[in-house]
């Protein structure tokens, strides 16, 4: 599908005012390539209905796009300044805000999350362009004293070159802007493969990039189906032109991409899976902890990499916490994301629902009890699952080790700080962690001992453009956003000058 009439009808059906945002082809060297000979279907995860067909970009088109991206990079490197790149990013930010409602609707129909969550995502996504528009003119380096009196060592931070960006479906806009904003601020060109489930949000950003003044070839986007995804991942990793890969997704795929990148020794940034502990100590403000758990565990129905995965509650406050949490969660409404009453949407696909079920079944077989929910909700659509709270989850339940990535809140009792720190750190993962206490020495002590890249102390909300976002261990490496975010897209060059 791609005629103007069809696109307009699609936009009208969903209340999207700016039909130009609906793109169904690949963006290659400044041109939209719509090829109806090979397409894949984008579906609404809430009801399984077909939304639109998108071009399944052919490998030869992608290979050419990568070459064009290198030409664009070299040209732009000579011409552009940080200030100019900053202005383009600022324009991009403004355009995202002008198209705010439309971008949120596009996100909801292809991802399933509630419109409120989508609006939150567009605010978050656009903030990275605002942030990096301000960072772009400030890429400073050093003048380093030499050991030899006649020498000077001058460094500069140069853009690494063409960057391959591979993004997931759970934040179809923000995972692109957090990478693209930093890469473009540094002066890199980018080739992006968005998630097969959510290409429309990505392609809408491709359109806005052109409107914002991205030079042709500085941003190319190749939508592909699941099957071709693997081929493109390998192509990016093995390409001698692409100098860096930035990936957000599962740890398994991260390991594969790292192996595939060995021959080209690429610079890599990986945001991978998590297994976030959420600890409520006996000296916590329980109301604060309950409020934080609602957002941090159940935002986007639990499909966020920094979602709490396992909740450890001190035995003294366990009953109060579980009663208050259950009362609040029972007020939530599952439904289609566009329905104004909906607080929580479906999961992305059947596999995700099965994982939630398997974690529930495992915990119950080991003695956990259902406090709320506990079942699939097929009457709402194929990918709906109850928001579920399990009490008295044993410490050997699967959910302690494996990320659910869904709406399951497992409550696990503990007695001592020492015991809970051991449980919390008993994992290969280390993305986010949370704990709640009013005792300041404990805040410092536990904060220093939790093995995670990001820690919330008395908060469940971490994400913002100024946060160095990233993990340790099997949760990946590299930091996105923040004053460090551009570093991943630059190389330090030193010039040693003698004879002074
Ligand atoms: N860190 C995050 O933000 C994040 C986001 C989404 C998923 N996840 C993790 O992934 C798990 C489930 O999600 P999933 O199964 O969709 O993850 P996944 O890793 O299979 O998919 C994530 C993204 O990677 C792409 N991808 C998959 N195989 C690829 C390959 N061989 N080469 C290149 N790209 C490839 C997918 O198309 C998708 O865009 C979760 O449990 C969570 O741990 C993490
Ligand atoms: O899911 C991955 C990113 C989540 C976030 O940035 O808050």
Coordinates of C-alpha atoms and ligand atoms in Angstrom, one line a residue:
X1 CA 0.0 0.0 0.0
X2 CA 1.4 3.4 -0.8
X3 CA -0.9 5.5 -2.9
X4 CA -1.6 9.0 -1.5
X5 CA -5.3 8.1 -1.2
X6 CA -4.6 5.0 0.8
X7 CA -2.2 6.8 3.1
X8 CA -4.7 9.6 3.6
X9 CA -7.4 7.1 4.4
X10 CA -5.1 5.3 6.9
X11 CA -4.3 8.6 8.6
X12 CA -7.9 9.6 8.8
X13 CA -8.9 6.3 10.2
X14 CA -6.6 6.7 13.2
X15 CA -7.0 10.5 13.6
X16 CA -3.5 11.3 12.4
X17 CA -3.5 14.9 11.2
X18 CA -0.2 15.0 9.3
X19 CA -0.5 12.2 6.7
X20 CA 3.1 12.9 5.6
X21 CA 4.3 11.1 8.7
X22 CA 3.0 7.8 7.3
X23 CA 5.9 6.3 5.3
X24 CA 5.9 2.8 4.0
X25 CA 9.3 2.6 2.2
X26 CA 13.0 2.8 3.0
X27 CA 14.7 6.1 3.3
X28 CA 17.9 5.8 1.3
X29 CA 20.3 8.7 0.6
X30 CA 17.5 11.2 0.9
X31 CA 15.0 9.3 -1.2
X32 CA 12.0 7.2 -0.2
X33 CA 12.1 3.9 -1.9
X34 CA 8.7 2.2 -1.9
X35 CA 9.0 -1.3 -3.4
X36 CA 5.7 -3.2 -3.4
X37 CA 7.3 -6.4 -4.8
X38 CA 8.3 -7.4 -1.2
X39 CA 6.4 -6.1 1.8
X40 CA 5.7 -7.1 5.4
X41 CA 2.6 -6.5 7.4
X42 CA 2.6 -4.2 10.4
X43 CA -0.1 -5.3 12.9
X44 CA -1.9 -3.8 15.9
X45 CA -0.9 -6.0 18.8
X46 CA -4.1 -5.2 20.6
X47 CA -6.3 -7.0 18.1
X48 CA -4.0 -8.6 15.6
X49 CA -5.4 -6.5 12.8
X50 CA -3.4 -5.6 9.8
X51 CA -2.4 -1.9 9.8
X52 CA -0.4 -1.3 6.7
X53 CA 2.2 -3.0 4.5
X54 CA 5.8 -1.7 4.6
X55 CA 8.6 -2.3 2.1
X56 CA 10.9 -5.2 3.0
X57 CA 14.1 -3.4 2.0
X58 CA 16.2 -5.6 -0.3
X59 CA 19.8 -6.3 0.7
X60 CA 21.3 -4.7 -2.4
X61 CA 19.4 -1.4 -1.5
X62 CA 20.8 -1.6 2.0
X63 CA 24.4 -2.2 0.7
X64 CA 24.1 0.8 -1.6
X65 CA 22.6 2.9 1.3
X66 CA 25.6 2.1 3.5
X67 CA 28.0 3.2 0.7
X68 CA 26.0 6.4 0.2
X69 CA 26.1 7.0 4.0
X70 CA 29.9 6.9 3.8
X71 CA 30.0 9.5 1.0
X72 CA 27.6 11.7 3.0
X73 CA 29.7 11.4 6.1
X74 CA 32.9 12.5 4.4
X75 CA 31.2 15.4 2.8
X76 CA 29.5 16.6 5.9
X77 CA 32.7 16.2 8.0
X78 CA 34.3 18.9 5.9
X79 CA 31.3 21.2 5.9
X80 CA 29.6 21.1 9.2
X81 CA 30.2 22.6 12.6
X82 CA 28.8 21.5 15.9
X83 CA 26.7 24.7 16.1
X84 CA 25.0 23.8 12.7
X85 CA 24.3 20.3 13.7
X86 CA 22.9 21.6 17.0
X87 CA 20.5 23.8 15.0
X88 CA 19.3 20.9 12.9
X89 CA 18.7 18.8 16.0
X90 CA 16.8 21.7 17.7
X91 CA 14.6 21.9 14.6
X92 CA 14.0 18.2 14.8
X93 CA 13.0 18.6 18.5
X94 CA 10.5 21.4 17.6
X95 CA 9.1 19.3 14.7
X96 CA 8.5 16.4 17.1
X97 CA 6.6 18.6 19.4
X98 CA 4.5 20.1 16.5
X99 CA 3.6 16.5 15.5
X100 CA 3.3 15.3 19.1
X101 CA -0.2 13.8 19.0
X102 CA 0.3 12.1 15.7
X103 CA 3.6 10.5 16.7
X104 CA 1.9 9.2 19.9
X105 CA -1.0 7.7 17.9
X106 CA 1.4 6.0 15.5
X107 CA 3.3 4.6 18.5
X108 CA 0.1 3.2 20.2
X109 CA -1.3 1.5 17.1
X110 CA 1.9 -0.4 16.3
X111 CA 3.3 -1.0 19.8
X112 CA 0.0 -1.3 21.8
X113 CA 1.0 0.9 24.7
X114 CA -1.6 3.2 26.1
X115 CA -1.8 6.7 24.5
X116 CA -0.7 8.2 27.9
X117 CA 2.4 6.0 27.7
X118 CA 3.0 6.9 24.1
X119 CA 2.8 10.6 24.9
X120 CA 5.3 10.0 27.7
X121 CA 7.5 8.3 25.1
X122 CA 7.3 11.1 22.6
X123 CA 8.2 13.7 25.3
X124 CA 11.1 11.5 26.3
X125 CA 12.2 10.8 22.8
X126 CA 12.2 14.4 21.7
X127 CA 14.2 15.4 24.8
X128 CA 17.2 13.7 23.4
X129 CA 17.2 16.0 20.4
X130 CA 16.9 19.0 22.7
X131 CA 19.7 17.7 24.9
X132 CA 22.1 16.8 22.0
X133 CA 21.3 20.1 20.2
X134 CA 23.0 21.7 23.2
X135 CA 25.8 19.2 23.4
X136 CA 26.8 19.4 19.7
X137 CA 28.6 22.7 19.9
X138 CA 30.5 21.6 23.1
X139 CA 32.6 18.7 22.0
X140 CA 35.7 19.8 23.8
X141 CA 39.1 18.0 23.9
X142 CA 42.4 18.7 25.6
X143 CA 45.8 20.4 25.3
X144 CA 48.0 18.0 27.2
X145 CA 51.4 19.0 28.7
X146 CA 54.2 16.9 27.2
X147 CA 57.2 15.4 29.0
X148 CA 59.4 17.1 26.4
X149 CA 59.7 20.9 26.6
X150 CA 59.6 21.4 22.8
X151 CA 56.5 19.3 22.3
X152 CA 52.7 19.9 22.7
X153 CA 50.0 17.2 22.6
X154 CA 46.7 18.5 21.2
X155 CA 43.7 16.2 21.1
X156 CA 40.5 16.4 19.2
X157 CA 37.3 14.3 19.3
X158 CA 36.3 13.2 15.8
X159 CA 33.2 11.5 14.7
X160 CA 33.8 7.8 14.3
X161 CA 32.1 7.5 10.9
X162 CA 29.1 5.6 9.7
X163 CA 27.0 4.2 12.6
X164 CA 24.7 1.2 12.4
X165 CA 21.7 1.6 14.7
X166 CA 19.5 -1.4 15.6
X167 CA 16.5 -0.6 17.7
X168 CA 13.7 -2.5 19.6
X169 CA 10.0 -2.3 19.5
X170 CA 9.4 -1.3 23.2
X171 CA 10.4 2.4 22.7
X172 CA 10.1 2.7 18.9
X173 CA 10.9 6.5 18.9
X174 CA 13.1 7.0 22.0
X175 CA 15.6 4.2 21.3
X176 CA 16.2 5.9 17.9
X177 CA 16.5 9.5 19.1
X178 CA 18.8 8.6 22.0
X179 CA 21.3 7.1 19.6
X180 CA 20.6 9.3 16.5
X181 CA 20.8 12.5 18.6
X182 CA 24.3 11.6 19.9
X183 CA 25.6 10.3 16.6
X184 CA 24.5 13.3 14.6
X185 CA 25.7 15.7 17.2
X186 CA 29.2 14.1 16.9
X187 CA 29.0 14.4 13.1
X188 CA 28.4 10.8 12.2
X189 CA 26.1 9.5 9.5
X190 CA 23.7 6.7 10.5
X191 CA 22.0 3.7 9.0
X192 CA 19.0 2.5 11.0
X193 CA 17.2 -0.8 11.0
X194 CA 14.1 -0.3 13.2
X195 CA 12.2 -3.2 14.8
X196 CA 10.0 -5.1 12.4
X197 CA 7.0 -4.7 14.8
X198 CA 7.3 -0.9 14.9
X199 CA 8.7 0.6 11.7
X200 CA 6.1 3.4 11.4
X201 CA 7.4 5.4 14.3
X202 CA 10.9 5.2 12.9
X203 CA 9.9 6.1 9.4
X204 CA 7.9 9.1 10.7
X205 CA 11.2 10.3 12.4
X206 CA 12.9 9.7 9.0
X207 CA 10.4 12.1 7.4
X208 CA 10.9 14.7 10.2
X209 CA 14.7 14.4 9.9
X210 CA 14.4 15.5 6.3
X211 CA 12.1 18.4 7.2
X212 CA 14.6 19.4 9.9
X213 CA 17.4 19.7 7.3
X214 CA 19.4 16.4 7.7
X215 CA 21.6 16.4 4.6
X216 CA 20.9 13.4 2.3
X217 CA 22.6 10.2 3.3
X218 CA 23.2 11.4 6.9
X219 CA 20.3 9.3 8.0
X220 CA 19.0 6.2 6.1
X221 CA 16.4 3.8 7.3
X222 CA 15.8 0.2 6.2
X223 CA 12.6 -1.5 7.4
X224 CA 12.9 -5.3 7.0
X225 CA 10.9 -8.3 8.1
X226 CA 11.9 -10.7 10.9
X227 CA 13.7 -13.1 8.6
X228 CA 15.8 -10.3 6.9
X229 CA 16.6 -8.8 10.3
X230 CA 19.2 -11.4 11.0
X231 CA 20.8 -10.8 7.6
X232 CA 20.9 -7.1 8.1
X233 CA 22.4 -7.4 11.6
X234 CA 25.2 -9.6 10.2
X235 CA 25.6 -7.2 7.2
X236 CA 26.0 -4.2 9.6
X237 CA 28.4 -6.1 11.8
X238 CA 30.6 -7.3 9.0
X239 CA 30.5 -4.1 6.9
X240 CA 34.0 -2.5 6.8
X241 CA 32.2 0.8 6.1
X242 CA 30.2 0.9 9.4
X243 CA 32.5 1.8 12.2
X244 CA 30.2 1.4 15.1
X245 CA 27.0 -0.4 16.1
X246 CA 24.6 0.8 18.7
X247 CA 22.0 -1.9 19.7
X248 CA 19.2 -2.1 22.2
X249 CA 17.5 -5.5 22.7
X250 CA 18.1 -8.8 24.3
X251 CA 21.4 -10.1 25.7
X252 CA 21.2 -13.1 23.4
X253 CA 21.1 -10.9 20.3
X254 CA 23.8 -8.7 21.8
X255 CA 26.2 -11.6 22.1
X256 CA 25.5 -12.7 18.5
X257 CA 26.2 -9.2 17.2
X258 CA 29.4 -9.0 19.2
X259 CA 30.6 -12.3 17.7
X260 CA 29.7 -11.1 14.2
X261 CA 31.6 -7.8 14.8
X262 CA 34.9 -9.5 15.7
X263 CA 36.4 -9.5 12.2
X264 CA 35.8 -5.7 11.8
X265 CA 36.7 -4.8 15.4
X266 CA 33.8 -2.5 15.6
X267 CA 33.1 -0.1 18.5
X268 CA 29.9 -1.3 20.1
X269 CA 27.3 0.1 22.5
X270 CA 24.8 -2.3 23.9
X271 CA 21.7 -1.8 26.0
X272 CA 20.6 -5.3 26.8
X273 CA 18.3 -7.2 29.1
X274 CA 17.9 -6.4 32.8
X275 CA 16.7 -8.2 35.9
X276 CA 16.1 -5.2 38.2
X277 CA 15.7 -5.8 41.9
X278 CA 13.3 -3.5 43.8
X279 CA 13.9 -3.5 47.5
X280 CA 11.6 -2.0 50.2
X281 CA 13.4 -1.8 53.5
X282 CA 11.6 -1.8 56.9
X283 CA 12.5 1.9 57.2
X284 CA 11.0 2.9 53.9
X285 CA 8.1 5.3 53.2
X286 CA 5.8 2.5 52.0
X287 CA 3.5 4.9 50.1
X288 CA 6.4 6.2 48.2
X289 CA 7.6 2.7 47.4
X290 CA 4.1 1.6 46.3
X291 CA 3.8 4.6 43.9
X292 CA 7.2 3.9 42.5
X293 CA 6.4 0.2 42.0
X294 CA 3.3 1.1 40.0
X295 CA 5.3 3.1 37.5
X296 CA 8.5 1.2 37.5
X297 CA 7.1 -2.3 37.3
X298 CA 3.9 -1.8 35.2
X299 CA 4.8 1.1 32.9
X300 CA 4.1 -0.2 29.3
X301 CA 2.7 -3.4 30.9
X302 CA 6.2 -4.2 32.2
X303 CA 8.0 -4.1 28.8
X304 CA 10.7 -1.7 29.7
X305 CA 14.3 -2.8 30.2
X306 CA 14.6 -0.9 33.5
X307 CA 11.3 -2.3 34.9
X308 CA 11.6 -3.8 38.3
X309 CA 11.7 -7.6 37.8
X310 CA 11.7 -8.9 41.3
X311 CA 10.3 -7.1 44.4
X312 CA 12.0 -7.8 47.7
X313 CA 9.9 -6.5 50.6
X314 CA 11.1 -6.6 54.2
X315 CA 8.8 -8.8 56.3
X316 CA 7.9 -5.9 58.7
X317 CA 6.3 -3.9 55.8
X318 CA 5.3 -6.8 53.5
X319 CA 1.6 -6.9 54.4
X320 CA 1.2 -3.1 54.2
X321 CA 3.0 -2.9 50.9
X322 CA 1.2 -5.8 49.3
X323 CA -2.2 -4.6 50.4
X324 CA -1.7 -1.1 49.2
X325 CA -0.1 -2.2 45.9
X326 CA -2.9 -4.7 45.1
X327 CA -5.5 -2.0 45.8
X328 CA -3.9 0.4 43.4
X329 CA -3.2 -2.1 40.6
X330 CA -6.8 -3.3 40.7
X331 CA -7.9 0.2 39.6
X332 CA -6.0 -0.1 36.3
X333 CA -7.9 -0.8 33.1
X334 CA -6.6 -3.1 30.3
X335 CA -7.7 -2.3 26.8
X336 CA -6.8 -0.9 23.4
X337 CA -4.2 1.8 23.8
X338 CA -6.4 4.4 21.9
X339 CA -9.3 3.9 24.3
X340 CA -9.1 6.9 26.7
X341 CA -10.1 4.6 29.6
X342 CA -7.1 2.3 29.0
X343 CA -4.2 2.5 31.4
X344 CA -2.4 -0.6 30.2
X345 CA -2.3 -2.2 26.7
X346 CA -1.4 -5.6 25.3
X347 CA 2.0 -7.2 25.2
X348 CA 3.8 -7.0 21.9
X349 CA 3.3 -10.6 20.8
X350 CA 2.2 -14.1 21.7
X351 CA 5.8 -15.1 22.8
X352 CA 5.8 -12.3 25.4
X353 CA 2.5 -13.5 26.8
X354 CA 3.8 -17.1 27.0
X355 CA 6.8 -15.9 29.0
X356 CA 4.6 -14.2 31.6
X357 CA 2.5 -17.3 31.9
X358 CA 5.6 -19.5 32.3
X359 CA 6.9 -17.3 35.2
X360 CA 3.5 -17.4 36.9
X361 CA 3.2 -21.1 36.5
X362 CA 6.7 -21.7 37.8
X363 CA 6.2 -19.5 40.9
X364 CA 2.9 -21.0 41.8
X365 CA 4.2 -24.5 41.4
X366 CA 6.9 -23.5 44.0
X367 CA 4.3 -22.1 46.5
X368 CA 3.5 -18.5 45.4
X369 CA -0.1 -17.2 45.8
X370 CA -2.1 -15.1 43.4
X371 CA -3.0 -11.7 44.9
X372 CA -4.3 -10.2 41.7
X373 CA -4.9 -11.4 38.1
X374 CA -2.9 -14.4 37.0
X375 CA -4.4 -15.2 33.6
X376 CA -4.4 -14.4 30.0
X377 CA -7.2 -12.0 28.9
X378 CA -8.1 -13.3 25.4
X379 CA -11.5 -11.6 25.5
X380 CA -9.6 -8.3 25.0
X381 CA -7.4 -9.5 22.2
X382 CA -4.7 -12.1 21.5
X383 CA -1.8 -10.5 23.4
X384 CA -3.5 -9.3 26.6
X385 CA -2.5 -10.6 30.0
X386 CA -3.8 -9.6 33.4
X387 CA -1.7 -7.3 35.5
X388 CA -0.7 -9.9 38.0
X389 CA 0.6 -9.7 41.6
X390 CA 2.0 -12.9 43.2
X391 CA 2.6 -13.0 46.9
X392 CA 5.1 -15.1 48.9
X393 CA 7.2 -15.9 45.8
X394 CA 10.0 -18.3 46.8
X395 CA 13.6 -17.3 46.3
X396 CA 14.1 -20.2 43.9
X397 CA 11.4 -19.1 41.5
X398 CA 12.4 -18.5 37.9
X399 CA 11.5 -14.9 38.0
X400 CA 14.4 -14.2 40.4
X401 CA 16.8 -15.1 37.6
X402 CA 15.0 -14.4 34.3
X403 CA 13.5 -11.1 33.1
X404 CA 9.7 -11.4 32.6
X405 CA 9.4 -8.3 30.4
X406 CA 5.7 -8.3 31.2
X407 CA 3.0 -7.4 33.8
X408 CA 4.0 -9.7 36.6
X409 CA 4.7 -8.3 40.1
X410 CA 6.4 -11.0 42.2
X411 CA 6.6 -10.1 45.9
X412 CA 9.4 -11.9 47.8
X413 CA 9.9 -11.5 51.6
X414 CA 13.3 -10.9 53.2
X415 CA 14.6 -10.3 56.7
X416 CA 18.0 -8.6 56.5
X417 CA 20.0 -6.1 54.4
X418 CA 22.8 -8.6 54.0
X419 CA 20.4 -11.3 52.7
X420 CA 18.6 -9.0 50.3
X421 CA 21.9 -7.6 48.8
X422 CA 23.1 -11.1 48.2
X423 CA 19.8 -12.0 46.4
X424 CA 19.8 -8.7 44.4
X425 CA 23.3 -9.2 43.2
X426 CA 22.9 -12.9 42.4
X427 CA 22.6 -12.3 38.6
X428 CA 24.7 -11.7 35.6
X429 CA 22.6 -8.7 34.7
X430 CA 23.1 -5.2 36.0
X431 CA 21.0 -2.5 34.3
X432 CA 18.7 -0.9 36.9
X433 CA 18.1 -1.4 40.6
X434 CA 15.8 0.3 43.1
X435 CA 15.6 0.5 46.8
X436 CA 13.6 2.4 49.4
X437 CA 14.8 3.6 52.8
X438 CA 14.7 6.8 54.9
X439 CA 18.1 6.0 56.4
X440 CA 20.8 8.0 54.7
X441 CA 23.7 5.8 55.7
X442 CA 21.8 2.9 54.3
X443 CA 21.1 4.8 51.1
X444 CA 24.9 5.3 50.5
X445 CA 25.8 1.8 51.7
X446 CA 23.2 -0.1 49.5
X447 CA 23.6 2.3 46.6
X448 CA 27.4 1.5 46.5
X449 CA 26.8 -2.3 46.9
X450 CA 24.1 -2.9 44.3
X451 CA 25.7 -4.1 41.0
X452 CA 23.7 -2.1 38.5
X453 CA 24.5 0.7 36.1
X454 CA 21.6 2.8 37.3
X455 CA 20.1 2.9 40.7
X456 CA 16.9 4.6 42.0
X457 CA 16.9 5.4 45.7
X458 CA 13.4 6.3 46.8
X459 CA 12.3 6.6 43.2
X460 CA 11.2 4.3 40.4
X461 CA 11.7 6.9 37.7
X462 CA 15.2 7.0 36.2
X463 CA 15.0 8.0 32.6
X464 CA 15.8 11.5 31.4
X465 CA 18.2 12.9 28.8
X466 CA 20.8 13.9 31.4
X467 CA 21.1 10.4 32.9
X468 CA 24.1 8.3 31.8
X469 CA 21.9 5.4 30.7
X470 CA 23.5 1.9 30.5
X471 CA 24.3 -1.2 32.3
X472 CA 27.1 -3.6 33.5
X473 CA 27.7 -7.3 32.9
X474 CA 25.1 -9.0 30.7
X475 CA 23.1 -5.7 30.5
X476 CA 25.7 -4.3 28.1
X477 CA 28.1 -1.4 28.0
X478 CA 28.3 2.2 26.8
X479 CA 26.3 5.1 28.1
X480 CA 23.6 6.9 26.2
X481 CA 22.2 10.4 26.9
X482 CA 24.0 12.6 29.4
X483 CA 27.3 14.4 28.9
X484 CA 28.9 11.0 28.2
X485 CA 26.5 10.0 25.4
X486 CA 28.5 11.6 22.5
X487 CA 31.8 9.9 23.6
X488 CA 30.5 6.6 22.2
X489 CA 30.3 8.1 18.7
X490 CA 33.7 9.8 18.7
X491 CA 37.4 8.8 18.6
X492 CA 40.1 10.8 20.3
X493 CA 42.9 11.9 18.0
X494 CA 46.1 13.3 19.3
X495 CA 48.6 15.4 17.4
X496 CA 52.0 15.7 18.9
X497 CA 53.8 18.9 17.7
X498 CA 57.5 19.2 18.2
X499 CA 59.9 22.1 17.6
X500 CA 58.2 24.7 19.8
Ligands
LIG1 N1 17.2 -3.0 26.7 C1 16.0 -2.8 26.1 O1 15.6 -1.7 26.0 C2 15.3 -3.9 25.5 C3 14.3 -3.6 24.6 C4 13.6 -4.7 24.0 C5 13.9 -6.0 24.4 N2 14.8 -6.2 25.3 C6 15.1 -7.5 25.8 O2 14.7 -8.5 24.8 C7 13.8 -9.4 25.4 C8 12.6 -9.7 24.6 O3 12.5 -8.8 23.4 P1 12.8 -9.4 22.0 O4 12.7 -10.9 22.0 O5 12.0 -8.6 21.0 O6 14.3 -9.0 21.9 P2 15.3 -9.1 20.6 O7 16.7 -8.9 21.1 O8 15.0 -10.4 19.9 O9 14.8 -8.0 19.7 C9 15.1 -6.6 19.9 C10 15.5 -6.0 18.6 O10 16.6 -6.7 18.0 C11 16.4 -7.0 16.7 N3 17.1 -8.2 16.4 C12 16.7 -9.5 16.7 N4 17.6 -10.3 16.2 C13 18.6 -9.6 15.5 C14 19.7 -9.9 14.8 N5 20.2 -11.2 14.6 N6 20.4 -8.9 14.2 C15 20.0 -7.6 14.4 N7 18.9 -7.2 15.1 C16 18.2 -8.2 15.6 C17 14.9 -7.2 16.6 O11 14.4 -6.9 15.3 C18 14.4 -6.1 17.5 O12 14.4 -4.9 16.8 C19 13.4 -8.9 26.7 O13 13.4 -9.9 27.7 C20 14.5 -7.9 27.0 O14 15.5 -8.5 27.8 C21 15.5 -5.2 25.9
LIG2 O1 13.7 -0.2 27.5 C1 14.6 0.5 27.4 C2 14.8 1.9 27.6 C3 14.0 2.4 28.8 C4 14.2 3.8 29.2 O2 15.0 4.5 28.5 O3 13.6 4.2 30.2

